[in-house]
Short mmCIF file of C-alpha atoms and ligand atoms in Angstrom, two decimals:
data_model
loop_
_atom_site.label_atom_id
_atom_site.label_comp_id
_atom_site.label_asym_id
_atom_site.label_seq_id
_atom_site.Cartn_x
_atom_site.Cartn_y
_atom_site.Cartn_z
CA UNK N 1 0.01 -2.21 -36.73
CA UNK N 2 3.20 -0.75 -36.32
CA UNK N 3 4.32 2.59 -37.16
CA UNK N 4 8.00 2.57 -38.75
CA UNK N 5 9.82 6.12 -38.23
CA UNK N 6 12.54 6.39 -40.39
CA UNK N 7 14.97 9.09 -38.74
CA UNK N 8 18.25 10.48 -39.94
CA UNK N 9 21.64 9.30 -39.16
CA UNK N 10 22.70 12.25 -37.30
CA UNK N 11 19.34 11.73 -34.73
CA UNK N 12 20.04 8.12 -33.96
CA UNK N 13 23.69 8.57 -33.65
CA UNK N 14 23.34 11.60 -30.82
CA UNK N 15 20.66 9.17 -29.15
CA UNK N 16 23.04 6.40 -28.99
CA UNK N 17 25.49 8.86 -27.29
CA UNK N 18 22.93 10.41 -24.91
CA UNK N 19 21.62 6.83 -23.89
CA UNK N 20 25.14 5.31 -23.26
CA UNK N 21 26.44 8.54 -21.45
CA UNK N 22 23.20 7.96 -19.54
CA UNK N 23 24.11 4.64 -18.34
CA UNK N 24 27.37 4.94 -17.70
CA UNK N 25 27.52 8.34 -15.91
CA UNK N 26 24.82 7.04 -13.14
CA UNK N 27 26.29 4.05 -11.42
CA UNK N 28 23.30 2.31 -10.17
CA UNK N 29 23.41 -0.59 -8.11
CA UNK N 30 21.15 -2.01 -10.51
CA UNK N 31 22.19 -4.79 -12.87
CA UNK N 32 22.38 -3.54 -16.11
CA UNK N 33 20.95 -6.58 -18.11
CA UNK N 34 23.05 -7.26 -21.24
CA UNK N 35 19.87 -8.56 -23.21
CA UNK N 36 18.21 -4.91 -23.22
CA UNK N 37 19.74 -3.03 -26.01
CA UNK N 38 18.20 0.27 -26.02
CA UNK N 39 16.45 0.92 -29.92
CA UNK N 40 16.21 4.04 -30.15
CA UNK N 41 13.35 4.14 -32.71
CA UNK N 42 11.40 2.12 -30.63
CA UNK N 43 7.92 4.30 -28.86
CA UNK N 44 7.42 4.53 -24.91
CA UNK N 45 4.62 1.96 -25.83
CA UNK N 46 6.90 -0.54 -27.44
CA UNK N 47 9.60 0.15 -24.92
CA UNK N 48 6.67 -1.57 -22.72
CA UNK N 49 4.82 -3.86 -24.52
CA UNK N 50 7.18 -6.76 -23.42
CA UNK N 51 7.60 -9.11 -20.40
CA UNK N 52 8.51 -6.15 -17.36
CA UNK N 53 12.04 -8.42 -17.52
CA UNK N 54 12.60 -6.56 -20.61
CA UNK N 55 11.33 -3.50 -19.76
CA UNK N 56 13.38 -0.20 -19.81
CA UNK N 57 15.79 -0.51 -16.85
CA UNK N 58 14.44 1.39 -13.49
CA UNK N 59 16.29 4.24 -11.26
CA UNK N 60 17.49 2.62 -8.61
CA UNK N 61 19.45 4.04 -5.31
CA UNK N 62 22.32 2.35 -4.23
CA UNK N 63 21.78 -0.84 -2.09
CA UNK N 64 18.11 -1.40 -2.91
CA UNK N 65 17.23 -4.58 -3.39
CA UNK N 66 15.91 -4.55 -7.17
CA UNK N 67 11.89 -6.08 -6.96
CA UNK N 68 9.76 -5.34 -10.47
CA UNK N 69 6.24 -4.26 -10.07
CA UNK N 70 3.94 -6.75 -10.95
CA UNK N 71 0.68 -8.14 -11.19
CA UNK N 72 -1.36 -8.95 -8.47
CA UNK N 73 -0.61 -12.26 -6.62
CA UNK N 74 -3.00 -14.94 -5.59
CA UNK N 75 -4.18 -14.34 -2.25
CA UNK N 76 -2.57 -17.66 -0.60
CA UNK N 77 -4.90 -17.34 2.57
CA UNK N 78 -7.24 -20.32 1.88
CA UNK N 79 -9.03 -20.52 5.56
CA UNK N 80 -12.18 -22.68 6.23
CA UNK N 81 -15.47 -21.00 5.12
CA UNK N 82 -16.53 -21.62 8.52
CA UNK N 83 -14.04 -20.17 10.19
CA UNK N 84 -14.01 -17.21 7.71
CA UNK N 85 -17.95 -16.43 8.35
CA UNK N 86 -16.93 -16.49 12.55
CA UNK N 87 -14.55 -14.22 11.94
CA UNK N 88 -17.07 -11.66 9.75
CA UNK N 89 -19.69 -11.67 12.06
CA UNK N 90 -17.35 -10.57 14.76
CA UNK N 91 -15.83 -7.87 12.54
CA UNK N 92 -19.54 -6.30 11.80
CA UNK N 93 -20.69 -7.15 15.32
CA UNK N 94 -20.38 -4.28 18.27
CA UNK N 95 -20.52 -6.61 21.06
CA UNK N 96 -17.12 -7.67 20.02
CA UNK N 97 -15.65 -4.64 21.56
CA UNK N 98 -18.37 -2.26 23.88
CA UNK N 99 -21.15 -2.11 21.84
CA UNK N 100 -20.55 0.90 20.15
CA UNK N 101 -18.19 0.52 17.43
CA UNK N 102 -17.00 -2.12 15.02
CA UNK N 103 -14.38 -3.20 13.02
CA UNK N 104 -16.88 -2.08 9.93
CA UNK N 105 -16.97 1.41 11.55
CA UNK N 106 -13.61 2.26 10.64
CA UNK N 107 -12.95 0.24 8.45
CA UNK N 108 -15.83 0.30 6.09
CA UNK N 109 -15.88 -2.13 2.98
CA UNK N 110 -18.11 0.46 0.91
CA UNK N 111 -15.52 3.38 0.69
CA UNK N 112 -12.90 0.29 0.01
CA UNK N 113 -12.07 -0.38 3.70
CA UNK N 114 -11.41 3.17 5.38
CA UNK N 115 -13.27 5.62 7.00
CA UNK N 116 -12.34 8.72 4.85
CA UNK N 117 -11.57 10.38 7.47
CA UNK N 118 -8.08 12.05 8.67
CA UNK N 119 -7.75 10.49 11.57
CA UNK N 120 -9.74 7.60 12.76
CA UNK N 121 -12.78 8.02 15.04
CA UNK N 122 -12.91 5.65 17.65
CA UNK N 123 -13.98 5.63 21.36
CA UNK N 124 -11.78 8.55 21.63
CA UNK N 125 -10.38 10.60 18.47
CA UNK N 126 -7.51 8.34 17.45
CA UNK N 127 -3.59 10.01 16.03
CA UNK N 128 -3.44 7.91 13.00
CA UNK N 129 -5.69 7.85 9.74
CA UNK N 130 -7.37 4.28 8.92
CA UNK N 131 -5.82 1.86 6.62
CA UNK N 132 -7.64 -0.22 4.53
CA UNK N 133 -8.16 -4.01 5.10
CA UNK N 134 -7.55 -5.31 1.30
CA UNK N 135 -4.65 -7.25 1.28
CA UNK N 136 -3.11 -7.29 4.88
CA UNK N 137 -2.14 -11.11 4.52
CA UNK N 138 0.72 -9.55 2.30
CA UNK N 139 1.26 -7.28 5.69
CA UNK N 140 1.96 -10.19 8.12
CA UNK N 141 4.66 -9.40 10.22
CA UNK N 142 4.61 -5.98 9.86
CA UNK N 143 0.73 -4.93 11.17
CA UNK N 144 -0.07 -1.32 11.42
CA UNK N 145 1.65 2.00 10.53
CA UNK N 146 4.69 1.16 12.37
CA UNK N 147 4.36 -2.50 11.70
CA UNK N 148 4.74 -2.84 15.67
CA UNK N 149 2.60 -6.10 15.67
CA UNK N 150 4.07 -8.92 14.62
CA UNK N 151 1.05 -11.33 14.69
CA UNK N 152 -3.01 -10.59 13.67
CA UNK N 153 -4.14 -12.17 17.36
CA UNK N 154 -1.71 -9.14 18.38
CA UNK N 155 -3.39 -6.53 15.97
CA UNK N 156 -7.06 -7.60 16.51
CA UNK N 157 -6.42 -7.43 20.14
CA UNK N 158 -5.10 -4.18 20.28
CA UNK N 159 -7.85 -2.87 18.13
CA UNK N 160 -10.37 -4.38 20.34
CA UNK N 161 -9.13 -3.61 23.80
CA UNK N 162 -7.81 0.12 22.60
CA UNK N 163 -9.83 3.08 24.35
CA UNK N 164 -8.96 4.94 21.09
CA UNK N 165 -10.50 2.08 19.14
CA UNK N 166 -13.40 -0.18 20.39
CA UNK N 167 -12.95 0.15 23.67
CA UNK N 168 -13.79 -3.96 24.78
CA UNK N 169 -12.21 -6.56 26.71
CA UNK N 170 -10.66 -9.55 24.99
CA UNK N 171 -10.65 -11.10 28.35
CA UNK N 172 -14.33 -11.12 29.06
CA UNK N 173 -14.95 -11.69 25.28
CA UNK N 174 -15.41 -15.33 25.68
CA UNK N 175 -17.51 -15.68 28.19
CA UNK N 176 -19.46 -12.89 26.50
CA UNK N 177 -20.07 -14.60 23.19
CA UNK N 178 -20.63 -18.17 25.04
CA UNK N 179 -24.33 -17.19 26.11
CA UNK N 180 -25.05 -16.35 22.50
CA UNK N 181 -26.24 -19.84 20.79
CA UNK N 182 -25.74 -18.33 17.68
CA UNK N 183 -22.24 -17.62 18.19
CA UNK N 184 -21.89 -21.31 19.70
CA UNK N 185 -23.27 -22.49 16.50
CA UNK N 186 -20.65 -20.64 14.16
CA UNK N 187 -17.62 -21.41 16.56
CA UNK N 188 -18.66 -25.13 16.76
CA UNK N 189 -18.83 -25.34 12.72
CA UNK N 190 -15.59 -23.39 12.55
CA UNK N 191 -13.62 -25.93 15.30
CA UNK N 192 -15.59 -28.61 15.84
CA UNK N 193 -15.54 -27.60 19.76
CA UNK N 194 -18.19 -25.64 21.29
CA UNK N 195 -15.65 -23.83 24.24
CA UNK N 196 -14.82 -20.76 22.73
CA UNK N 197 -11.46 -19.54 23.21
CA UNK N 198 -9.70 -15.65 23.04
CA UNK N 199 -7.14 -16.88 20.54
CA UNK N 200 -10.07 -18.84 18.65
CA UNK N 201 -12.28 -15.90 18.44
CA UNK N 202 -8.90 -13.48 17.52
CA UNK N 203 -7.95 -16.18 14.41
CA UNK N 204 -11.51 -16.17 13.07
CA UNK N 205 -11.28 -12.46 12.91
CA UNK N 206 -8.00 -12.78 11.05
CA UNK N 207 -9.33 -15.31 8.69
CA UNK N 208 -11.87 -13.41 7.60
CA UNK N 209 -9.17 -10.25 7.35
CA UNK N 210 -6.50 -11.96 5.41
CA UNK N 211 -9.65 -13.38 3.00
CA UNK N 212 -10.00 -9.64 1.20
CA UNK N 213 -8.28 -8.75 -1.41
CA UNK N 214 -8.07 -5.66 -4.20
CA UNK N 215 -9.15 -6.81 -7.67
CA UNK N 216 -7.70 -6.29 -11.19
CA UNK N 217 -6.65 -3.88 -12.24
CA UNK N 218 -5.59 -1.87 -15.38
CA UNK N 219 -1.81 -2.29 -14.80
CA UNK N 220 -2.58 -5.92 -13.81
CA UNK N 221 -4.25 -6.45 -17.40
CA UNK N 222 -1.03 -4.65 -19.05
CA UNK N 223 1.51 -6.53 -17.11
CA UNK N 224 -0.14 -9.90 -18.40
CA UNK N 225 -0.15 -8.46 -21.90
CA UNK N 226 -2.47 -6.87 -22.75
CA UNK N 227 -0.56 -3.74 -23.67
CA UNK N 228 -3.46 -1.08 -24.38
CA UNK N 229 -4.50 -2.00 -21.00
CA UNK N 230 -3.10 1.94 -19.83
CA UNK N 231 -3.64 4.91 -22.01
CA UNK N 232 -1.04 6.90 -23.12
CA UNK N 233 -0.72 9.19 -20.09
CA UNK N 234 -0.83 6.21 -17.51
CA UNK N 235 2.14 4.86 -19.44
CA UNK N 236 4.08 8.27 -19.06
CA UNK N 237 3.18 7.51 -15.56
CA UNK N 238 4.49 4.28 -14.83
CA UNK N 239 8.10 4.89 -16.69
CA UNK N 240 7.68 8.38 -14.72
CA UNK N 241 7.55 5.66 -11.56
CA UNK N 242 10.02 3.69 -12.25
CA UNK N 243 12.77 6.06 -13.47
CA UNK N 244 12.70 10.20 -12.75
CA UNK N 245 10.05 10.01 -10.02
CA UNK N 246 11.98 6.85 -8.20
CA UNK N 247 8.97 5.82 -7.01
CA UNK N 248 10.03 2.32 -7.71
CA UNK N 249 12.95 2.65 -4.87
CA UNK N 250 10.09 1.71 -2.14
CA UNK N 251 6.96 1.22 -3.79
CA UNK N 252 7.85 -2.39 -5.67
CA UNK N 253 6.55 -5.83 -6.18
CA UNK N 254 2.64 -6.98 -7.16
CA UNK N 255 1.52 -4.61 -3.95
CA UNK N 256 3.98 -1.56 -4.45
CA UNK N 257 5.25 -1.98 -1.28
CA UNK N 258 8.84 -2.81 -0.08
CA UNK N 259 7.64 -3.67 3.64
CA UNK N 260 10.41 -1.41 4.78
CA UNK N 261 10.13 1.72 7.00
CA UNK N 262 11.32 5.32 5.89
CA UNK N 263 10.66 8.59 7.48
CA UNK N 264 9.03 11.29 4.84
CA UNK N 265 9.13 13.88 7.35
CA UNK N 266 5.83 14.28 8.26
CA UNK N 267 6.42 12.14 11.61
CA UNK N 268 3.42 14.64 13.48
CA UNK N 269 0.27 14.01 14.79
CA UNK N 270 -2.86 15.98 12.80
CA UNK N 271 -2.11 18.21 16.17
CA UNK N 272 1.37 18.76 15.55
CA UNK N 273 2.80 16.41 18.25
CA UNK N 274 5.79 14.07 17.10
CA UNK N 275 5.49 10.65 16.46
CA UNK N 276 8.00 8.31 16.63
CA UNK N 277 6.93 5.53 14.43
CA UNK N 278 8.94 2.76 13.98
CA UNK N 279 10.88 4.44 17.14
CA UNK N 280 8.03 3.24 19.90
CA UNK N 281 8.48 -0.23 19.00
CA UNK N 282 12.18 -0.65 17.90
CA UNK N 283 13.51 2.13 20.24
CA UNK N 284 16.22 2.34 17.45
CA UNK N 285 17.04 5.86 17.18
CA UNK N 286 17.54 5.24 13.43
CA UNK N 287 13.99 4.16 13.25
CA UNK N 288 13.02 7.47 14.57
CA UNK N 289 9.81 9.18 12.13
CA UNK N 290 9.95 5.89 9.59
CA UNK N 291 6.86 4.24 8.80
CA UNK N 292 5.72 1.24 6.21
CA UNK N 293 6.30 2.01 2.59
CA UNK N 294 1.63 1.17 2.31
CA UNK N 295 0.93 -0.59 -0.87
CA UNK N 296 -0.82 1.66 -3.48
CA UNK N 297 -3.43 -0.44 -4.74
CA UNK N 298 -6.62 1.40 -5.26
CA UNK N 299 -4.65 4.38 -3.98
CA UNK N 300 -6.83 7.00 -5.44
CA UNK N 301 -9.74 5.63 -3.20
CA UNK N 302 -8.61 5.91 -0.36
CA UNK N 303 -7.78 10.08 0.51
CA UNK N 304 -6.78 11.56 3.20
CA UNK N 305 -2.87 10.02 3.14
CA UNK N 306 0.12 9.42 5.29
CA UNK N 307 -0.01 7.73 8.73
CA UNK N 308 -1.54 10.64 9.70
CA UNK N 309 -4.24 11.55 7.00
CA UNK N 310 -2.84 14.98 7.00
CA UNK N 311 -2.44 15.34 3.32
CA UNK N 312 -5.33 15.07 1.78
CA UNK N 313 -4.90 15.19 -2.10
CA UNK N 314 -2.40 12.56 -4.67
CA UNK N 315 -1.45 16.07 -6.13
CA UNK N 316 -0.98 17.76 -3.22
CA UNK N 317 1.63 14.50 -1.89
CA UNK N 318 3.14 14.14 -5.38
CA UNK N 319 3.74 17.71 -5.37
CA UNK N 320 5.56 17.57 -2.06
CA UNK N 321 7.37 14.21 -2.98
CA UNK N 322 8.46 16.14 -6.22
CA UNK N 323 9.76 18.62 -4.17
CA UNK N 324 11.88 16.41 -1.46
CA UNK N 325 9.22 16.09 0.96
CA UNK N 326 9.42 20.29 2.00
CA UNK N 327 8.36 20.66 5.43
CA UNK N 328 5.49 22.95 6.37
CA UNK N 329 6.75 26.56 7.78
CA UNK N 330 7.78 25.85 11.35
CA UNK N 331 7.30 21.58 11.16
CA UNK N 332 10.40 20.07 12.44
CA UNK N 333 11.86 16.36 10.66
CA UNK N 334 11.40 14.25 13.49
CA UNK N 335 14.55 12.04 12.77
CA UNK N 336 16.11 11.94 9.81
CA UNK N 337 14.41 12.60 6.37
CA UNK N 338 15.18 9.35 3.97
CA UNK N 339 18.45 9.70 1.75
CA UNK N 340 16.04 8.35 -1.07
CA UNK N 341 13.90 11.80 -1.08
CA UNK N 342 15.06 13.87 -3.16
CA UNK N 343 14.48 17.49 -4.90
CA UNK N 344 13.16 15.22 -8.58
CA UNK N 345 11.81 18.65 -9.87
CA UNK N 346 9.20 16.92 -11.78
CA UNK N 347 7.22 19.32 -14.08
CA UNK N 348 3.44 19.76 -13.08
CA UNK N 349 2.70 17.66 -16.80
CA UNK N 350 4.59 14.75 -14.73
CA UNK N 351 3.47 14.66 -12.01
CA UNK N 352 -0.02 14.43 -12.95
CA UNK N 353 0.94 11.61 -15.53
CA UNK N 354 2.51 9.99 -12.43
CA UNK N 355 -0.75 10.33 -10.89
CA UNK N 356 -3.33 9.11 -13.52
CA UNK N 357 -0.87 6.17 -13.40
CA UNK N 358 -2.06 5.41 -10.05
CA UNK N 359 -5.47 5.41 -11.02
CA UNK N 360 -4.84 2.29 -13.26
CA UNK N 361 -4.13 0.89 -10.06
CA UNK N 362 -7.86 0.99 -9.03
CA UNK N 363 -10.27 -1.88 -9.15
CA UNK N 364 -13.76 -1.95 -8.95
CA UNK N 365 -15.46 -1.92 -5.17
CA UNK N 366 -16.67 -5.23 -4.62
CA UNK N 367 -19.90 -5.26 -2.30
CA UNK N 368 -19.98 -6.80 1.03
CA UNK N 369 -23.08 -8.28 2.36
CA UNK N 370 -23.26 -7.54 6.15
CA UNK N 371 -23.89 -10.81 8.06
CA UNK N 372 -26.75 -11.48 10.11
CA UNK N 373 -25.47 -11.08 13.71
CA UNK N 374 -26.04 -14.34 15.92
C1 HEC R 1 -11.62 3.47 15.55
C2 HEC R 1 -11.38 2.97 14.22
C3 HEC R 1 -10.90 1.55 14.10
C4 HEC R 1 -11.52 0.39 14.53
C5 HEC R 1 -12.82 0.29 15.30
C6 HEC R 1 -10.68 -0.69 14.07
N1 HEC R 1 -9.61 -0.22 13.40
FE1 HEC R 1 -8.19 -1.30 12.45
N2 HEC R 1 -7.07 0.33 12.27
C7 HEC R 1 -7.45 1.62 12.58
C8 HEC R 1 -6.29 2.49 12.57
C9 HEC R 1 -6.28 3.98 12.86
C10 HEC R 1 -5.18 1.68 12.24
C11 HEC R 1 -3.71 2.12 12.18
C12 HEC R 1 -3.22 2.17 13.61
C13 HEC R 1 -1.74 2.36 13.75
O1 HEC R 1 -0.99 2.25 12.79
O2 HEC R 1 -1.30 2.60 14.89
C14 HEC R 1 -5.72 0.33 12.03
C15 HEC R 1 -4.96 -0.76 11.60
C16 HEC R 1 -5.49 -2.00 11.30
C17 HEC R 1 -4.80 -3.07 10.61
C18 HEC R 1 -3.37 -3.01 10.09
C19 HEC R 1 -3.35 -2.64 8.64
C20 HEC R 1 -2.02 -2.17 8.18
O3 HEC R 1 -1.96 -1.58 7.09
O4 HEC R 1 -1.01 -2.36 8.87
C21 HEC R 1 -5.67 -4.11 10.51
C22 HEC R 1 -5.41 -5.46 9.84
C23 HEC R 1 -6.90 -3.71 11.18
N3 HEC R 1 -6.75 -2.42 11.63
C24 HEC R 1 -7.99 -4.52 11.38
C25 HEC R 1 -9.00 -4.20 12.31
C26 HEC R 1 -9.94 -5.15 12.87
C27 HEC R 1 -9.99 -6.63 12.52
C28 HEC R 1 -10.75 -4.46 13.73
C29 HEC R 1 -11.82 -4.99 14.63
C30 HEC R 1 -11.40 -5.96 15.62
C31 HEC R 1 -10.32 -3.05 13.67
N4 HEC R 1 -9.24 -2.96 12.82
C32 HEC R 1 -10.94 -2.03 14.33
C33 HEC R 1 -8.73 2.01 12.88
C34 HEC R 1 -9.68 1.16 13.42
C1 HEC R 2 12.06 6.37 0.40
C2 HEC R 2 10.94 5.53 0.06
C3 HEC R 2 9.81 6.13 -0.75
C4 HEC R 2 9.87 6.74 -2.00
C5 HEC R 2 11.10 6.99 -2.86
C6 HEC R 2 8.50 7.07 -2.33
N1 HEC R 2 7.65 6.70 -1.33
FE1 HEC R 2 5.66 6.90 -1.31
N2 HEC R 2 5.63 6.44 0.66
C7 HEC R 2 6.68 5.93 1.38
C8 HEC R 2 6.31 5.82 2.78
C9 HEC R 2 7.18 5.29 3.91
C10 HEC R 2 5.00 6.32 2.89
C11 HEC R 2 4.17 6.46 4.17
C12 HEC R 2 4.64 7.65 4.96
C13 HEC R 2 3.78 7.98 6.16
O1 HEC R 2 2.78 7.34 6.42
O2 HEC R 2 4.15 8.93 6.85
C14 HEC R 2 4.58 6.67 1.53
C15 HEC R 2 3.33 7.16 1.18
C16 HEC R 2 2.89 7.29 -0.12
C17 HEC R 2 1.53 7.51 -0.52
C18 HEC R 2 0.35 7.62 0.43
C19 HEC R 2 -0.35 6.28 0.53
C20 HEC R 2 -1.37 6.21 1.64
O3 HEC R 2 -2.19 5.28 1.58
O4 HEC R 2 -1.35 7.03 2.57
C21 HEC R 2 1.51 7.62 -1.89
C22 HEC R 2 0.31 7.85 -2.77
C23 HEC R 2 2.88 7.48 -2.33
N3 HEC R 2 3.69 7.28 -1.24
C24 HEC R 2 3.29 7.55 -3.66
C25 HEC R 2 4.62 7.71 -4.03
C26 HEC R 2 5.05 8.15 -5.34
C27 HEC R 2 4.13 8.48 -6.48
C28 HEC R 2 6.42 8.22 -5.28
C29 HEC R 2 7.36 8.72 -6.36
C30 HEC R 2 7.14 10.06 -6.83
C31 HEC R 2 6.82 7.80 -3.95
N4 HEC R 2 5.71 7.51 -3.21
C32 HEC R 2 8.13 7.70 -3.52
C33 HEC R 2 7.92 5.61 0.86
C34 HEC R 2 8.40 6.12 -0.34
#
C-alpha cells in the first residue's frame, strides 16, 4: 500500500530549489539522466524500489567511469567436473606443497575462505592478511593484493613454491604426484593422459578456484525486485554508499569492485615497514602504496581488513574512511593518499547505516566436504 503525504506548497517548492541547486552546483562527471525527475514526495524506499537505472543518481568524482552495483553475476567458469575434483584434492592435500600446509590452511572454506587472522601464517609469518577464494574468476588478471599476477598457473605457483606460504616445489611436484595411483587416476579422468604435467596440475587447481562463488544475497534479492529485501537502515546504507559516503567511486559493479588500485594510506606492514604495492610490480612511482579496490561480498565475514589485516573492525575502517583515511600518530603515506578520500564527516548514525548495509551483502556459508586424498 502506499502512503500519500500531502505537503504544503511552500515545502515542495524549497525542495525543488534545494534539489536543482544540488545538481547544478556539483558538476559531476556523471550523466545526469533526463528520465529521473526528482519527486519530491516520493520515500527513500520508493526512490529505490525501481530498476537501479532509475535509481537516485550516485556521487561520482570526476573521470570515473560510471558502473551501477548490481546483482551477482553467473559464475561463467564452467570447467570439467573432473578436472574440478583434481584440482580440490590438491588444494586440501599437503603434499602439494611440503607437507605441512595447504591451500585449506589459509584459506579455509568454513570461516568463508580466510584464516581470520591478521596476517597469514604460513611456513614463515607472511606481511599480508588472507583473502578469500569466493569469486577470484572475477579477479583474473589482477591476482593478489597488488594484482602482480597476471595468470592463476602464476598465482598457484607462487603460493606453492613461497617459503612464506607452503614452502614446495612445483618442479618436483610432478614426479611427486606420479607415484600416487590415486592421483594418476584423477589426472587421467581430468585429461585423458596419464603424464602429469606442472601446468596440468596448476590449471586443475585453478579450476577448482575459479568454481566458488558467494551466494545471494539480501541486496541481490532487492536489486531483482524484491524491494523489502533490505530493512530500513540497510537502505539508508546503500544511498549512504552511493552518494555522501562515495563508496560507489571504487566499490561498483555485481562484486563492488572497480579492479583498479588506490593507495588508502595504510601502505605498512603489521610491523610498520612500507609496502609498495602496486609499486613492486609496476615500478610506477604513481603506483606507489595502491592496492585492489577487494570486492565486499560477505564483507562482514571476513575481519581483520586491508592488505594488511591491520584494522580489524567495519566501524573502526568506516570510521577512518569517514574521516579521510587519518594516519596513525607517527605512520607516514607511503605515496600519495587517493584524491577520492576525502574528510565525508559522516555522523556516527551513518556510518553505522553504511555498515549494516554491508551486512545485506552476506550470504549464507555453504559447506565444503573435504575430499578423500588419493
Ligand atoms: C600461508 C597462507 C596461504 C596459503 C597456504 C595459500 N594462500 Fe592464497 N593467499 C594468501 C595470502 C596472504 C594472499 C595475498 C598475498 C598477496 O597479496 O601478496 C593469497 C592470495 C591468493 C589468491 C588471490 C586472491 C586475490 O584476492 O587476489 C588466490 C586465488 C589464492 N591465494 C589461492 C591459493 C591457492 C590455490 C593456494 C594453494 C596452492 C593458496 N592460495 C595457498 C595466503 C595463503
Ligand atoms: C578511492 C577508492 C575507494 C573509495 C572511495 C572507498 N574504498 Fe573501500 N577500499 C579501497 C581499496 C583500494 C581498499 C583496499 C586497501 C588496502 O588493502 O590497503 C579498500 C578496502 C575496503 C574495505 C576492506 C575490505 C577487505 O576485505 O579488507 C572495506 C570494508 C571498504 N573498503 C569499504 C568502503 C566503504 C564503506 C567506502 C565508503 C565509505 C569505501 N570503501 C570507499 C578503495 C576505496
Amino acid at each position: 500500500m502506499l502512503l500519500k503525504i500531502y505537503w504544503p506548497k511552500q515545502v515542495i517548492l524549497v525542495a525543488l530549489i534545494t534539489v536543482s541547486l544540488c545538481s547544478c552546483s556539483k558538476g559531476k562527471s556523471s550523466p545526469e539522466d533526463p528520465t529521473i525527475v526528482p519527486n519530491p514526495e516520493e520515500t527513500l524506499r520508493e526512490k529505490y524500489s525501481k530498476s537501479s537505472a532509475q535509481w537516485p543518481v550516485a556521487e561520482w568524482y570526476k573521470n570515473i567511469e560510471v558502473r551501477e552495483l548490481a546483482a551477482l553475476s553467473d559464475n561463467p567458469s564452467k570447467d570439467k567436473v573432473e578436472l574440478i575434483a583434481l584440482g580440490k584434492a590438491l588444494f586440501f592435500d599437503p603434499r602439494t606443497g611440503n607437507g605441512l600446509k595447504t591451500c585449506a590452511s589459509c584459506h579455509n572454506p568454513d570461516t568463508y575462505w580466510i584464516d581470520q587472522k591478521t596476517t597469514a601464517d604460513g611456513i614463515a609469518l607472511h606481511h599480508r592478511n588472507t583473502p578469500s577464494m569466493e569469486n577470484v574468476w572475477y579477479l583474473e588478471g589482477k591476482l593478489f593484493h597488488d594484482g602482480r599476477a597476471k595468470t592463476y598457473r602464476e598465482q598457484i605457483a607462487e603460493a606453492i613454491n613461497s617459503p612464506i606460504e607452503m614452502g614446495g616445489n612445483t618442479a618436483t611436484l610432478p614426479a611427486k604426484l606420479q607415484t600416487r595411483a590415486g592421483y594418476v587416476s584423477l589426472y587421467e579422468s581430468a585429461y585423458n593422459n596419464k603424464n602429469m604435467t606442472i601446468e596440468g596440475l596448476l590449471d586443475a587447481i585453478a579450476a577448482y578456484s575459479k568454481s566458488i562463488s558467494s551466494g545471494e544475497t539480501a541486496f541481490d534479492r532487492f536489486v531483482q525486485g524484491d524491494y523489502q529485501a533490505l530493512n530500513d537502515q540497510q537502505l539508508e546504507g546503500l544511498h549512504l554508499f552511493r552518494t555522501k559516503g562515495k563508496c560507489i567511486n571504487c566499490h561498483n559493479g555485481p562484486y563492488f569492485t572497480d579492479l583498479d588500485f588506490h593507495n588508502l594510506g595504510y601502505a605498512v606492514t603489521n610491523k610498520g615497514a612500507l609496502d609498495n604495492g602496486r609499486f613492486e610490480s609496476s615500478k610506477l612511482e604513481s603506483d606507489k602504496g595502491k592496492f585492489r579496490t577487494p570486492g565486499l561480498r560477505n564483507v562482514t565475514n571476513t575481519a581483520p581488513y586491508m592488505h594488511n589485516g591491520t584494522i580489524a573492525t567495519l566501524s573502526e575502517l568506516v570510521n577512518l574512511l569517514s574521516q579521510g583515511m587519518t594516519q596513525k600518530t607517527g605512520q607516514q603515506i607511503n605515496g600519495i593518499l587517493s584524491p577520492h578520500i576525502q574528510n565525508l564527516r559522516l555522523s556516527s548514525k551513518e556510518q553505522e547505516n553504511i555498515i549494516i548495509f554491508l551486512s545485506s551483502l552476506s550470504s549464507e556459508s555453504i559447506k565444503t566436504e573435504r575430499p578423500i586424498l588419493p
